[in-house]
Amino acid sequence: MNDSKIINDPVFGFIKIPRGLLLSIVQHPLMQRLTRIKQLGMANVVYPGAQHTRFLHSIGAFHLMSEAILSLEQKGVFIFDSEAEAVEAAILMHDIGHAPFSHVLEDTLIHGISHEEISLMMMQRINEDLRGELNLAIKIFKDEYPKKFLHQLISSQLDVDRLDYLRRDSFFTGVTEGNIGSARIIKMLNVVDDSLVVESKAIYSIENYLTSRRLMYWSVYLHKTVVAYEKTLINTLRRAEYLAKQGWDIFASPALRYFLYNDIDAKWFEEHPETLDMYSQLDDSDIWSALKVWAHSDDKILSMLADDMVNRHIFKVEVHDEPISKEEEETLRSTIAEKADISYDDADYLISVNTVQKDMYDVNDDHISILYKDGTIKDIADASELLNVDLLSKKIRKYYLCYQRLQ
């Protein structure tokens, strides 16, 4: 009998999933749900190749984690087999609580609870099914385990999650600037005083990684058309939720209906155990099937927005360097109300004002430490000759004004 299952991944080639705990996680229904959720949400409106799933990303992050563990062990970092398996299990499940379309649902149908918290609930559910075999993995995931560097591999400035998604998203979007040297970075990882460091030979790879990350954020994740498409979806869901609260019978799958007709926050999750089951039924197809029906709704706003989504009439976007004034916003809203022949209040659904910012590297938050041959350690900010750290840690803010295109 084979002692592992092999997945052929377009980015890293053959990835082995050992039988036992890790394969049980991969085959679990909560993990399989990720095969029905796209990794990049709405980005395929700009990059049609971005069709890869959160499942594929999780498998890739698992592969990089096993490579990192192997590399550290070869350098004499002592890691028990049980710890290696636990940290691999934790990275496999790190994204398990994601909703369809990335963070869109966190802003609309669910309030005051993050996908990380939902991931933890799902891990605990799988742990019950596997009779406590994930206790150690959950401890590491929550950073409650003495060996802190294991948690850093899952979540830090240089975690394997980022190393996978930058490589993978670059591959599937065709944005080659994002292609980082993940293999080299992993080979150069080390541990000093229970903290992850990178050997100085990899300094150029780290500079490339930070620059690539910045490029990927502005050219893919925060691309103005992608942001506008997300805002169109958010406003569509807001409208559907509003109509549901008004007593309309809104077409939706049972899972989506549950979230449209109830006010769901962290307290609701606590008090209604069925919420997690409903959430785990939600994937991209619930949203798309609803949108196709809503495009023919009797409600003018809902049908207009759903039609925008289905036929890609994306909100127009203006990017400003300065905040958009209240007056500008109100004037635009009045114009839209008049042109679309709707009330000023309803015009709120056809406009979206957003501040978008991304820190490239936050020296105070979480640094990348470079280890030199003589044992000294410097932050990448001080170690790099190429990177201007003031520039890197400068908060870039852009103001996006998105609104319905009207003739």
Short mmCIF file of C-alpha atoms in Angstrom, two decimals, residues 131-314:
data_model
loop_
_atom_site.label_atom_id
_atom_site.label_comp_id
_atom_site.label_asym_id
_atom_site.label_seq_id
_atom_site.Cartn_x
_atom_site.Cartn_y
_atom_site.Cartn_z
CA ARG A 131 -10.43 12.58 18.12
CA GLY A 132 -7.99 15.23 19.32
CA GLU A 133 -5.17 14.53 16.85
CA LEU A 134 -4.95 18.26 16.04
CA ASN A 135 -4.38 19.51 19.61
CA LEU A 136 -0.73 20.35 18.94
CA ALA A 137 -1.45 21.86 15.49
CA ILE A 138 -4.06 24.19 17.02
CA LYS A 139 -1.66 25.19 19.80
CA ILE A 140 1.01 26.15 17.23
CA PHE A 141 -1.56 27.95 15.08
CA LYS A 142 -2.67 30.03 18.09
CA ASP A 143 0.97 30.75 19.04
CA GLU A 144 0.52 29.01 22.38
CA TYR A 145 3.40 26.57 21.88
CA PRO A 146 6.86 27.15 23.45
CA LYS A 147 8.74 26.89 20.13
CA LYS A 148 7.75 30.28 18.70
CA PHE A 149 9.56 29.82 15.38
CA LEU A 150 7.03 27.14 14.39
CA HIS A 151 4.24 29.73 14.56
CA GLN A 152 6.43 32.20 12.62
CA LEU A 153 6.58 29.70 9.76
CA ILE A 154 2.74 29.91 9.58
CA SER A 155 2.34 33.63 10.24
CA SER A 156 5.03 36.32 10.01
CA GLN A 157 6.60 38.71 7.48
CA LEU A 158 8.27 35.70 5.87
CA ASP A 159 5.83 32.83 6.36
CA VAL A 160 5.32 29.96 3.91
CA ASP A 161 1.75 31.17 3.30
CA ARG A 162 3.09 34.34 1.63
CA LEU A 163 5.91 32.48 -0.09
CA ASP A 164 3.31 30.25 -1.75
CA TYR A 165 0.66 32.79 -2.67
CA LEU A 166 3.12 35.24 -4.23
CA ARG A 167 4.65 32.50 -6.42
CA ARG A 168 1.25 30.96 -7.23
CA ASP A 169 -0.64 34.20 -7.90
CA SER A 170 2.23 35.41 -10.07
CA PHE A 171 2.12 32.13 -12.03
CA PHE A 172 -1.66 32.15 -12.64
CA THR A 173 -2.03 35.88 -13.33
CA GLY A 174 1.04 35.98 -15.56
CA VAL A 175 2.40 38.94 -13.56
CA THR A 176 6.01 37.75 -13.67
CA GLU A 177 7.29 40.50 -11.34
CA GLY A 178 5.75 38.55 -8.46
CA ASN A 179 7.86 35.46 -9.08
CA ILE A 180 9.95 35.18 -5.91
CA GLY A 181 12.83 32.79 -5.18
CA SER A 182 10.91 30.80 -2.59
CA ALA A 183 13.24 27.77 -2.78
CA ARG A 184 16.32 29.86 -2.06
CA ILE A 185 14.65 31.73 0.81
CA ILE A 186 13.58 28.43 2.40
CA LYS A 187 17.10 26.96 2.03
CA MET A 188 18.51 30.03 3.80
CA LEU A 189 16.14 29.95 6.81
CA ASN A 190 17.61 29.32 10.22
CA VAL A 191 16.62 29.66 13.88
CA VAL A 192 18.44 31.78 16.47
CA ASP A 193 17.06 32.18 20.03
CA ASP A 194 13.77 30.55 19.00
CA SER A 195 13.28 33.09 16.23
CA LEU A 196 13.34 32.67 12.44
CA VAL A 197 16.24 34.36 10.68
CA VAL A 198 17.51 34.37 7.11
CA GLU A 199 21.18 33.80 6.33
CA SER A 200 22.88 36.81 4.72
CA LYS A 201 23.51 34.92 1.47
CA ALA A 202 19.78 35.30 0.76
CA ILE A 203 19.70 39.07 1.18
CA TYR A 204 19.04 39.72 -2.53
CA SER A 205 16.23 37.14 -2.53
CA ILE A 206 14.63 38.95 0.42
CA GLU A 207 14.93 42.32 -1.36
CA ASN A 208 13.30 40.77 -4.41
CA TYR A 209 10.58 39.24 -2.20
CA LEU A 210 9.68 42.59 -0.60
CA THR A 211 9.67 44.40 -3.94
CA SER A 212 7.61 41.64 -5.57
CA ARG A 213 5.10 41.79 -2.76
CA ARG A 214 4.61 45.50 -3.31
CA LEU A 215 4.17 45.00 -7.07
CA MET A 216 1.67 42.17 -6.59
CA TYR A 217 -0.42 44.22 -4.18
CA TRP A 218 -0.78 47.22 -6.46
CA SER A 219 -0.95 45.35 -9.76
CA VAL A 220 -3.14 42.39 -8.69
CA TYR A 221 -4.75 42.44 -5.22
CA LEU A 222 -5.51 46.18 -5.15
CA HIS A 223 -5.82 46.70 -8.92
CA LYS A 224 -8.45 49.39 -9.35
CA THR A 225 -10.69 47.23 -11.56
CA VAL A 226 -10.52 44.34 -9.09
CA VAL A 227 -11.42 46.70 -6.23
CA ALA A 228 -14.32 48.13 -8.27
CA TYR A 229 -15.68 44.63 -9.07
CA GLU A 230 -15.49 43.73 -5.37
CA LYS A 231 -17.35 46.91 -4.43
CA THR A 232 -20.06 46.08 -6.98
CA LEU A 233 -20.48 42.67 -5.32
CA ILE A 234 -20.47 44.14 -1.81
CA ASN A 235 -23.22 46.61 -2.76
CA THR A 236 -25.23 43.85 -4.46
CA LEU A 237 -25.13 41.75 -1.28
CA ARG A 238 -25.94 44.80 0.87
CA ARG A 239 -29.02 45.45 -1.29
CA ALA A 240 -30.14 41.81 -1.15
CA GLU A 241 -29.72 41.86 2.64
CA TYR A 242 -31.70 45.11 2.90
CA LEU A 243 -34.56 43.66 0.84
CA ALA A 244 -34.51 40.46 2.91
CA LYS A 245 -34.90 42.58 6.08
CA GLN A 246 -37.82 44.40 4.36
CA GLY A 247 -39.59 41.06 4.01
CA TRP A 248 -38.87 40.38 0.33
CA ASP A 249 -38.53 36.77 -0.67
CA ILE A 250 -34.99 36.81 -2.06
CA PHE A 251 -33.81 33.86 -4.15
CA ALA A 252 -30.80 32.17 -2.48
CA SER A 253 -29.42 28.74 -1.65
CA PRO A 254 -30.33 27.68 1.93
CA ALA A 255 -26.83 28.61 3.17
CA LEU A 256 -26.81 32.05 1.55
CA ARG A 257 -30.39 32.65 2.66
CA TYR A 258 -29.37 32.00 6.27
CA PHE A 259 -26.80 34.82 6.08
CA LEU A 260 -29.11 37.22 4.23
CA TYR A 261 -31.99 36.88 6.67
CA ASN A 262 -30.07 36.90 9.98
CA ASP A 263 -27.75 39.46 11.60
CA ILE A 264 -24.66 37.34 11.98
CA ASP A 265 -21.77 38.34 14.21
CA ALA A 266 -19.37 36.60 16.64
CA LYS A 267 -22.08 36.33 19.34
CA TRP A 268 -24.52 34.74 16.86
CA PHE A 269 -21.88 32.12 15.93
CA GLU A 270 -21.49 31.33 19.66
CA GLU A 271 -25.20 31.03 20.35
CA HIS A 272 -26.25 29.16 17.18
CA PRO A 273 -24.15 26.03 16.59
CA GLU A 274 -25.75 25.47 13.16
CA THR A 275 -24.14 28.70 11.86
CA LEU A 276 -20.78 27.02 11.25
CA ASP A 277 -22.52 24.26 9.23
CA MET A 278 -24.33 26.89 7.16
CA TYR A 279 -21.08 28.79 6.64
CA SER A 280 -19.29 25.64 5.53
CA GLN A 281 -21.97 25.15 2.86
CA LEU A 282 -21.15 28.53 1.30
CA ASP A 283 -18.87 28.68 -1.72
CA ASP A 284 -18.50 30.70 -4.93
CA SER A 285 -21.36 28.90 -6.68
CA ASP A 286 -23.96 30.04 -4.09
CA ILE A 287 -23.12 33.65 -4.92
CA TRP A 288 -23.05 33.23 -8.72
CA SER A 289 -26.32 31.27 -8.89
CA ALA A 290 -28.01 33.98 -6.79
CA LEU A 291 -26.58 36.79 -8.94
CA LYS A 292 -27.90 35.21 -12.15
CA VAL A 293 -31.43 35.15 -10.70
CA TRP A 294 -31.17 38.58 -9.05
CA ALA A 295 -30.31 40.13 -12.43
CA HIS A 296 -34.05 39.67 -13.22
CA SER A 297 -35.31 40.94 -9.86
CA ASP A 298 -38.31 43.27 -9.58
CA ASP A 299 -36.11 45.53 -7.50
CA LYS A 300 -34.43 47.96 -9.88
CA ILE A 301 -31.27 48.41 -7.78
CA LEU A 302 -30.71 44.70 -7.15
CA SER A 303 -31.26 43.77 -10.79
CA MET A 304 -28.96 46.56 -12.01
CA LEU A 305 -26.14 45.52 -9.64
CA ALA A 306 -26.53 41.79 -10.26
CA ASP A 307 -26.52 42.43 -14.00
CA ASP A 308 -23.32 44.46 -13.53
CA MET A 309 -21.76 41.42 -11.85
CA VAL A 310 -22.92 38.77 -14.32
CA ASN A 311 -22.15 40.80 -17.45
CA ARG A 312 -19.11 42.59 -16.05
CA HIS A 313 -20.37 46.16 -16.23
CA ILE A 314 -17.89 47.10 -13.55
#
